[in-house]
Coordinates of N, CA and C in Angstrom, one line a residue:
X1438 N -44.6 -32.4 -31.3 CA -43.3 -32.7 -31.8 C -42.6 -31.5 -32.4
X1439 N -43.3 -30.6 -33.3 CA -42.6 -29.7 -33.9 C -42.3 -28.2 -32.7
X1440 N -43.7 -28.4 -31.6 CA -43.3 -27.3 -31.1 C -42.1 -28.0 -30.0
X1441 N -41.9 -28.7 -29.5 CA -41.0 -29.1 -29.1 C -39.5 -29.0 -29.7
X1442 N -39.4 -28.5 -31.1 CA -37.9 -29.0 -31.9 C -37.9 -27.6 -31.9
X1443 N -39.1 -26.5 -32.2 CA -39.4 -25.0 -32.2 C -38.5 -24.8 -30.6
X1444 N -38.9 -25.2 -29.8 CA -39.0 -24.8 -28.5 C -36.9 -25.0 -28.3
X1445 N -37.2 -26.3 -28.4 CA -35.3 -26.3 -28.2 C -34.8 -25.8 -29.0
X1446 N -34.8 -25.2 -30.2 CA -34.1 -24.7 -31.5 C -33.9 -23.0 -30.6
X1447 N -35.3 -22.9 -30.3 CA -35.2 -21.1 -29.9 C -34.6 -21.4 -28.6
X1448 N -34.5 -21.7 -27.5 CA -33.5 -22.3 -26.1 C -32.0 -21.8 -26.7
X1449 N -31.4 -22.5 -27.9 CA -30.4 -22.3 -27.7 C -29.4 -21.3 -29.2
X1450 N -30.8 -20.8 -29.7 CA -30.3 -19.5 -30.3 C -31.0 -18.5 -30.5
X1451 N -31.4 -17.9 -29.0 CA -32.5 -17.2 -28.9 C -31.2 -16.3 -28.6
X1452 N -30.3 -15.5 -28.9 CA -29.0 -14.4 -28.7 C -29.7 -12.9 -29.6
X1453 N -30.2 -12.7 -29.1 CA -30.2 -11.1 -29.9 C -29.4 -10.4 -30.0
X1454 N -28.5 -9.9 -29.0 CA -27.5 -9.3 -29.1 C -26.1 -9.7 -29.9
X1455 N -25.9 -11.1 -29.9 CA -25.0 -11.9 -30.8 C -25.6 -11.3 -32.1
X1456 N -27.0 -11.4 -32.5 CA -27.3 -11.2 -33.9 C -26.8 -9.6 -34.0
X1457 N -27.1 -8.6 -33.9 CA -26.9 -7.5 -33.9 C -25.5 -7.4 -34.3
X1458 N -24.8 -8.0 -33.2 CA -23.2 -7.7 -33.6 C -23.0 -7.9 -34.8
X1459 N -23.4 -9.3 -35.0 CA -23.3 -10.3 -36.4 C -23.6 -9.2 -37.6
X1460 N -24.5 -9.0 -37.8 CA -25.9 -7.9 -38.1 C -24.9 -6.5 -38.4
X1461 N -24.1 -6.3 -38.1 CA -23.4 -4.6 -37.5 C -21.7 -5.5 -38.1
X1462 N -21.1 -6.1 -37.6 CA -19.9 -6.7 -38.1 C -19.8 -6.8 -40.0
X1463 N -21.1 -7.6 -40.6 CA -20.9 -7.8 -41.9 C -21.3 -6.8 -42.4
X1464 N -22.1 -5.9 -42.3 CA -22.4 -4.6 -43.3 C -21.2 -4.0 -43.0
X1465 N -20.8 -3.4 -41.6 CA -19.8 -2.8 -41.7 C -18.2 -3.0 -42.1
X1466 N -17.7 -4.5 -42.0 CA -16.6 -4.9 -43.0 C -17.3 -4.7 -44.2
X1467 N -18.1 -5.2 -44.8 CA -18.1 -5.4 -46.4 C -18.3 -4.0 -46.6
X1468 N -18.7 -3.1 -46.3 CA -18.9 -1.6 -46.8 C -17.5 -0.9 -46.6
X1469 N -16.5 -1.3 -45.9 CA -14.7 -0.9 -45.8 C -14.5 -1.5 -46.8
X1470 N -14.7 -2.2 -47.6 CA -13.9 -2.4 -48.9 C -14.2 -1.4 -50.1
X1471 N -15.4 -1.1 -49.7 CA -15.6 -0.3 -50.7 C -15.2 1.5 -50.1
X1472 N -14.8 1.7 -49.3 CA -14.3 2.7 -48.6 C -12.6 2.6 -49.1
X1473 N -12.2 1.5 -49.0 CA -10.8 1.3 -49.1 C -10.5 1.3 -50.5
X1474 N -11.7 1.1 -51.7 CA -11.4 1.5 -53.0 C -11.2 2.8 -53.3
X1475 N -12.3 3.4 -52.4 CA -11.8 4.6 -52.7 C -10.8 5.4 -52.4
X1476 N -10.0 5.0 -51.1 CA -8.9 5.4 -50.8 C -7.8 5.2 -51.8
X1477 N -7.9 3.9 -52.3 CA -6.5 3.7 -53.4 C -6.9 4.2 -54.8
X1478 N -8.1 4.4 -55.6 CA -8.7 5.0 -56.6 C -9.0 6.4 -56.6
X1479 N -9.4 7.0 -55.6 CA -9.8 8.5 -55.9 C -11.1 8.5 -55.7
X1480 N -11.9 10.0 -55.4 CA -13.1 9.5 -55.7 C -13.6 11.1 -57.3
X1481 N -12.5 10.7 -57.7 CA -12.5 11.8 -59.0 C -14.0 11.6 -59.6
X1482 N -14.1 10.3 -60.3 CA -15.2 9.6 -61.2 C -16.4 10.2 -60.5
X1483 N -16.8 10.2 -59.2 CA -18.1 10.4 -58.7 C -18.0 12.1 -58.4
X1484 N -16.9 12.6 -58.3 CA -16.7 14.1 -58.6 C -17.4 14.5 -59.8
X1485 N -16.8 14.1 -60.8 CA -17.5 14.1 -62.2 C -19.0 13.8 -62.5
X1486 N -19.3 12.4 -62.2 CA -20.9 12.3 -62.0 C -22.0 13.4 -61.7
X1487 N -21.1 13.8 -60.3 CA -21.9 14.7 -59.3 C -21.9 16.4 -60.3
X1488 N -21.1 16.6 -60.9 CA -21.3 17.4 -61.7 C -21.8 17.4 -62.6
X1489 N -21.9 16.6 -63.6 CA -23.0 16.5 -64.6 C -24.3 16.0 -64.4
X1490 N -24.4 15.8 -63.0 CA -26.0 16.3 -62.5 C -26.1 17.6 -62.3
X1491 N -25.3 18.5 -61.9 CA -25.7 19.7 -61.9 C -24.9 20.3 -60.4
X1492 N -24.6 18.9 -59.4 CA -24.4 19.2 -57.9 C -22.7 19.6 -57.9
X1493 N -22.8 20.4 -57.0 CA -20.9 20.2 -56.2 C -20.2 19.4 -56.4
X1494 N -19.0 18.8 -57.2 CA -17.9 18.0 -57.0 C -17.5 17.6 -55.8
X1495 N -16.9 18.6 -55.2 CA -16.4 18.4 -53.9 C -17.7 17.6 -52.6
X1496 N -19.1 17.4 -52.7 CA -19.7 16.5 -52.2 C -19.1 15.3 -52.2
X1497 N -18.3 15.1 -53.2 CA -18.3 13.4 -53.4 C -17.3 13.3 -52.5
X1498 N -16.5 13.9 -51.9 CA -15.9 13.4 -50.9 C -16.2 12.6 -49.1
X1499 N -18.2 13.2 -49.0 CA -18.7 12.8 -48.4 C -19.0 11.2 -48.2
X1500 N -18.7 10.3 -49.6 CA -18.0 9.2 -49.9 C -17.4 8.2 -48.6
X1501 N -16.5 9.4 -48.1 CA -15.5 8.7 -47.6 C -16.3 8.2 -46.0
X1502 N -16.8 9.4 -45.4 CA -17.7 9.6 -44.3 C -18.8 8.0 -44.5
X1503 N -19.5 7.9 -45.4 CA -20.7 6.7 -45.6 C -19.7 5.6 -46.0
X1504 N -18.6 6.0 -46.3 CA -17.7 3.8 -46.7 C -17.3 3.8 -46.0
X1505 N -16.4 5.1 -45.2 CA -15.3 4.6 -44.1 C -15.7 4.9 -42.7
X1506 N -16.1 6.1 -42.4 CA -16.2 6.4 -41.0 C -17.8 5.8 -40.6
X1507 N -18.9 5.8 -40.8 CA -19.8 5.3 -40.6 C -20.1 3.6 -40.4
X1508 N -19.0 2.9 -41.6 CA -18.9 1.6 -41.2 C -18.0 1.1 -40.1
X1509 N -16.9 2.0 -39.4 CA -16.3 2.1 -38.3 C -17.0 2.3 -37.3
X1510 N -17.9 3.5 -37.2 CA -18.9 3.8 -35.9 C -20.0 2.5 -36.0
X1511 N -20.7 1.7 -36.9 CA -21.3 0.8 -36.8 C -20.8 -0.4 -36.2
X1512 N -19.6 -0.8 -36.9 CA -18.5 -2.0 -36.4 C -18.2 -1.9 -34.8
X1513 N -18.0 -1.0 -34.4 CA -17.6 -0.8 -32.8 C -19.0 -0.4 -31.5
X1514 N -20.2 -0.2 -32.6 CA -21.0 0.2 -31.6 C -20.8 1.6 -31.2
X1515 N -20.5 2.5 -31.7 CA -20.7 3.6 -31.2 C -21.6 4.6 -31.7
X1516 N -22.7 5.4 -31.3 CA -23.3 6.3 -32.7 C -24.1 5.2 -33.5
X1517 N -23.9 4.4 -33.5 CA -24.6 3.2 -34.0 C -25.9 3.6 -34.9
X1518 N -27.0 4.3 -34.7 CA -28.2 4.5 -35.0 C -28.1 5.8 -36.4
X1519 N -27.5 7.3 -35.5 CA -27.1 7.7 -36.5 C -26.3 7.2 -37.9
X1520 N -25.3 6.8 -37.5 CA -24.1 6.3 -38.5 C -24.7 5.0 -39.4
X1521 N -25.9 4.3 -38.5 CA -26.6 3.4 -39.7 C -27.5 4.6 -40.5
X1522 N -27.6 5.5 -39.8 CA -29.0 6.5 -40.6 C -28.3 7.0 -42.2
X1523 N -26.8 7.5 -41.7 CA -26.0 7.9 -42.7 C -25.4 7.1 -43.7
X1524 N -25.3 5.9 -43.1 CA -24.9 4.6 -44.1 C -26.1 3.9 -44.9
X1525 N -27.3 4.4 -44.5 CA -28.1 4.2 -45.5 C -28.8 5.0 -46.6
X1526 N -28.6 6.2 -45.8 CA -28.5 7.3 -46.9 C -27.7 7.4 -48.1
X1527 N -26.3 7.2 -48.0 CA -25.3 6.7 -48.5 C -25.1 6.1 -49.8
X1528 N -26.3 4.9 -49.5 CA -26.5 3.8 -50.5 C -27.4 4.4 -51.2
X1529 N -28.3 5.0 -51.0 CA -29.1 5.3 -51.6 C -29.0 6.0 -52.9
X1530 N -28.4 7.6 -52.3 CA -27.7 8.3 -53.3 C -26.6 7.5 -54.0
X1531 N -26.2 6.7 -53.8 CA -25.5 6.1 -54.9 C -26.4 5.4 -55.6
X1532 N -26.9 5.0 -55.2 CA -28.1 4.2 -56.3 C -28.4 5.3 -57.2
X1533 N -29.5 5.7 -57.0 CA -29.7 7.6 -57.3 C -29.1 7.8 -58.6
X1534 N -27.6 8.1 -58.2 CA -26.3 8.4 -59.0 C -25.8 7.8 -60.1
X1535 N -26.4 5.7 -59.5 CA -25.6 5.4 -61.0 C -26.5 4.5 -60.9
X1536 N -27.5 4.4 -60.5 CA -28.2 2.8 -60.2 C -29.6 3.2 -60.7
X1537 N -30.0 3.9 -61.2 CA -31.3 4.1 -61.4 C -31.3 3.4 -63.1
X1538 N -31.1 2.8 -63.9 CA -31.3 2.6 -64.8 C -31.2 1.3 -65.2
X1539 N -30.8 0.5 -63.8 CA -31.0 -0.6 -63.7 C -31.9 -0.9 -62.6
X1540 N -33.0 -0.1 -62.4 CA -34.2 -0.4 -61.5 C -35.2 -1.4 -61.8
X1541 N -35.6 -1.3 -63.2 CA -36.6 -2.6 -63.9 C -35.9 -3.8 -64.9
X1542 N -34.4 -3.9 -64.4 CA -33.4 -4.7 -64.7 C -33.2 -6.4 -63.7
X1543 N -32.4 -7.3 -64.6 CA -32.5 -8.6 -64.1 C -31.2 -8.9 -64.5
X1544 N -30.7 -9.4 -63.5 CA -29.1 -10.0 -64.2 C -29.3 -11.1 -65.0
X1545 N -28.5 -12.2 -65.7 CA -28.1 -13.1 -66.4 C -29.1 -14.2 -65.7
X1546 N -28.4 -14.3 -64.2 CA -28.9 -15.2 -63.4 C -30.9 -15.2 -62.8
X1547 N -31.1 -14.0 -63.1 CA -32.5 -14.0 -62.8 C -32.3 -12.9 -61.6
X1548 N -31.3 -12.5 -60.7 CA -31.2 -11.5 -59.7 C -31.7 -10.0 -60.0
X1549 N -32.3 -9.3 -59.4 CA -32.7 -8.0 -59.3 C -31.2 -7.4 -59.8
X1550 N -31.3 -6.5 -60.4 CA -29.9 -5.8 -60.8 C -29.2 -4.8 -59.8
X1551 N -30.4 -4.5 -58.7 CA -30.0 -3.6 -57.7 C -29.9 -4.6 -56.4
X1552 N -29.6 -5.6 -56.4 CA -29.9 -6.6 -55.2 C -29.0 -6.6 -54.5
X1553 N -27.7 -6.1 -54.8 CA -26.0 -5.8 -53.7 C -26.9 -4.1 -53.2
X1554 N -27.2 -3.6 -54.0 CA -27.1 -2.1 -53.1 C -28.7 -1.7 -52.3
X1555 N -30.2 -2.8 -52.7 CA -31.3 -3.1 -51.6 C -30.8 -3.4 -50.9
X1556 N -30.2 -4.5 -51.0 CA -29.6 -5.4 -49.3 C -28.2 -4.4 -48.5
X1557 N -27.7 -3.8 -49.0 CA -27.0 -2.6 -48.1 C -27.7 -1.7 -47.6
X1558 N -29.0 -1.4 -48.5 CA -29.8 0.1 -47.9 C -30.4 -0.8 -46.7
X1559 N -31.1 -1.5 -46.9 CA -32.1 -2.6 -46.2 C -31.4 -2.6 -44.7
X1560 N -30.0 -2.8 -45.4 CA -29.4 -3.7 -43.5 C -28.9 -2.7 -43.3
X1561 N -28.6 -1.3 -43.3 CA -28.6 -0.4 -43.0 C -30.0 0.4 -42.2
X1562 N -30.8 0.0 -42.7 CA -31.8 0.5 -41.8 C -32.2 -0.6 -40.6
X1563 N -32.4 -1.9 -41.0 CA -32.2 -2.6 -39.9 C -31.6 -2.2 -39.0
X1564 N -30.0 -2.2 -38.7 CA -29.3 -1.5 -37.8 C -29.4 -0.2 -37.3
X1565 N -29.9 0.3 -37.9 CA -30.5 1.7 -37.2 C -31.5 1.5 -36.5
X1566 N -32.7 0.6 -36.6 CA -34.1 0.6 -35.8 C -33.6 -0.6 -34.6
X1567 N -32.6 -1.8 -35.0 CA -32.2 -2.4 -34.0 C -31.5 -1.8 -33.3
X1568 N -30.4 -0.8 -33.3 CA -29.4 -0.3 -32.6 C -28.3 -1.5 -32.1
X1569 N -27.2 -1.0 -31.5 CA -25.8 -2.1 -30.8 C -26.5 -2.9 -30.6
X1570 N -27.0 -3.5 -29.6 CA -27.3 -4.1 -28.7 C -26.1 -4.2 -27.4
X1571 N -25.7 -5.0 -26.5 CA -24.8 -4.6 -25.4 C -23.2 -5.3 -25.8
X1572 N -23.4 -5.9 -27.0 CA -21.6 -5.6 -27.2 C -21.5 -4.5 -28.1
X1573 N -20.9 -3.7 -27.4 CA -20.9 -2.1 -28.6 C -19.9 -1.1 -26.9
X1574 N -19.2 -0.3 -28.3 CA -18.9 0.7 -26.7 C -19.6 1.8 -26.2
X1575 N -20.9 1.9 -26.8 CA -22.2 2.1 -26.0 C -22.9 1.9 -26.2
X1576 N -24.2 1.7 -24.9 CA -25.2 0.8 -25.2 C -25.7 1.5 -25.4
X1577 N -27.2 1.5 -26.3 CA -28.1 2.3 -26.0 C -29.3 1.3 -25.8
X1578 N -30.6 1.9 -25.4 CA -31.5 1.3 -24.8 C -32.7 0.7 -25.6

């Protein structure tokens, strides 16, 4: 009985390629909003940051490349693998940046304090080891 409800369940949503998109669609919208904050905000504040670590200001405009242009090349399928490579990079260093101090932290609710920016590094790597799949404007193999 069960492998039978297994059997038809996987029949008619066995889509890998649908997931992918799915998979590549939501990281890549939800990571343009935060691309788009920085277009109407500045990225002065992480200028600043980046200097009282010791680094280049002017890095932080690499910002714009990991919110905006990488979640474009992901969204469409193109570059796909790199641009997930750089969009998880991305997250990272921001964690790094401002997130390390809430590593052995718990929100209110009981949630990991870092659990919005694991799950963007995470499905950014995802998408890099899955690549497009064949809706994308190129495929790769």
């Amino acid at each position: 009985m069960l492998k039978t409800i297994d059997s038809v369940f996987t029949r008619y949503t066995n889509h890998p390629d649908f997931g992918r998109l799915l998979l590549r669609m939501t990281f890549g919208i939800l990571m343009l909003f935060h691309g788009v904050a920085k277009i109407d905000h500045g990225v002065g504040w992480i200028s600043a940051l980046l200097e009282q670590k010791g680094l280049p200001g002017f890095i932080a405009y690499g910002v714009f490349i990991g919110e905006i242009v990488t979640p474009v090349l992901i969204i469409i399928g193109w570059l796909t693998r790199p641009a997930a490579f750089i969009y998880a990079f991305n997250i990272l260093v921001a964690t790094l940046l401002v997130g390390m101090g809430k590593f052995y932290s718990l929100t209110d609710v009981g949630a990991w304090a870092l659990e919005s920016e694991a799950l963007y590094f995470l499905g950014g790597l995802c998408i890099m080891f899955l690549g497009a799949g064949k809706y994308a404007v190129s495929r790769q193999p």
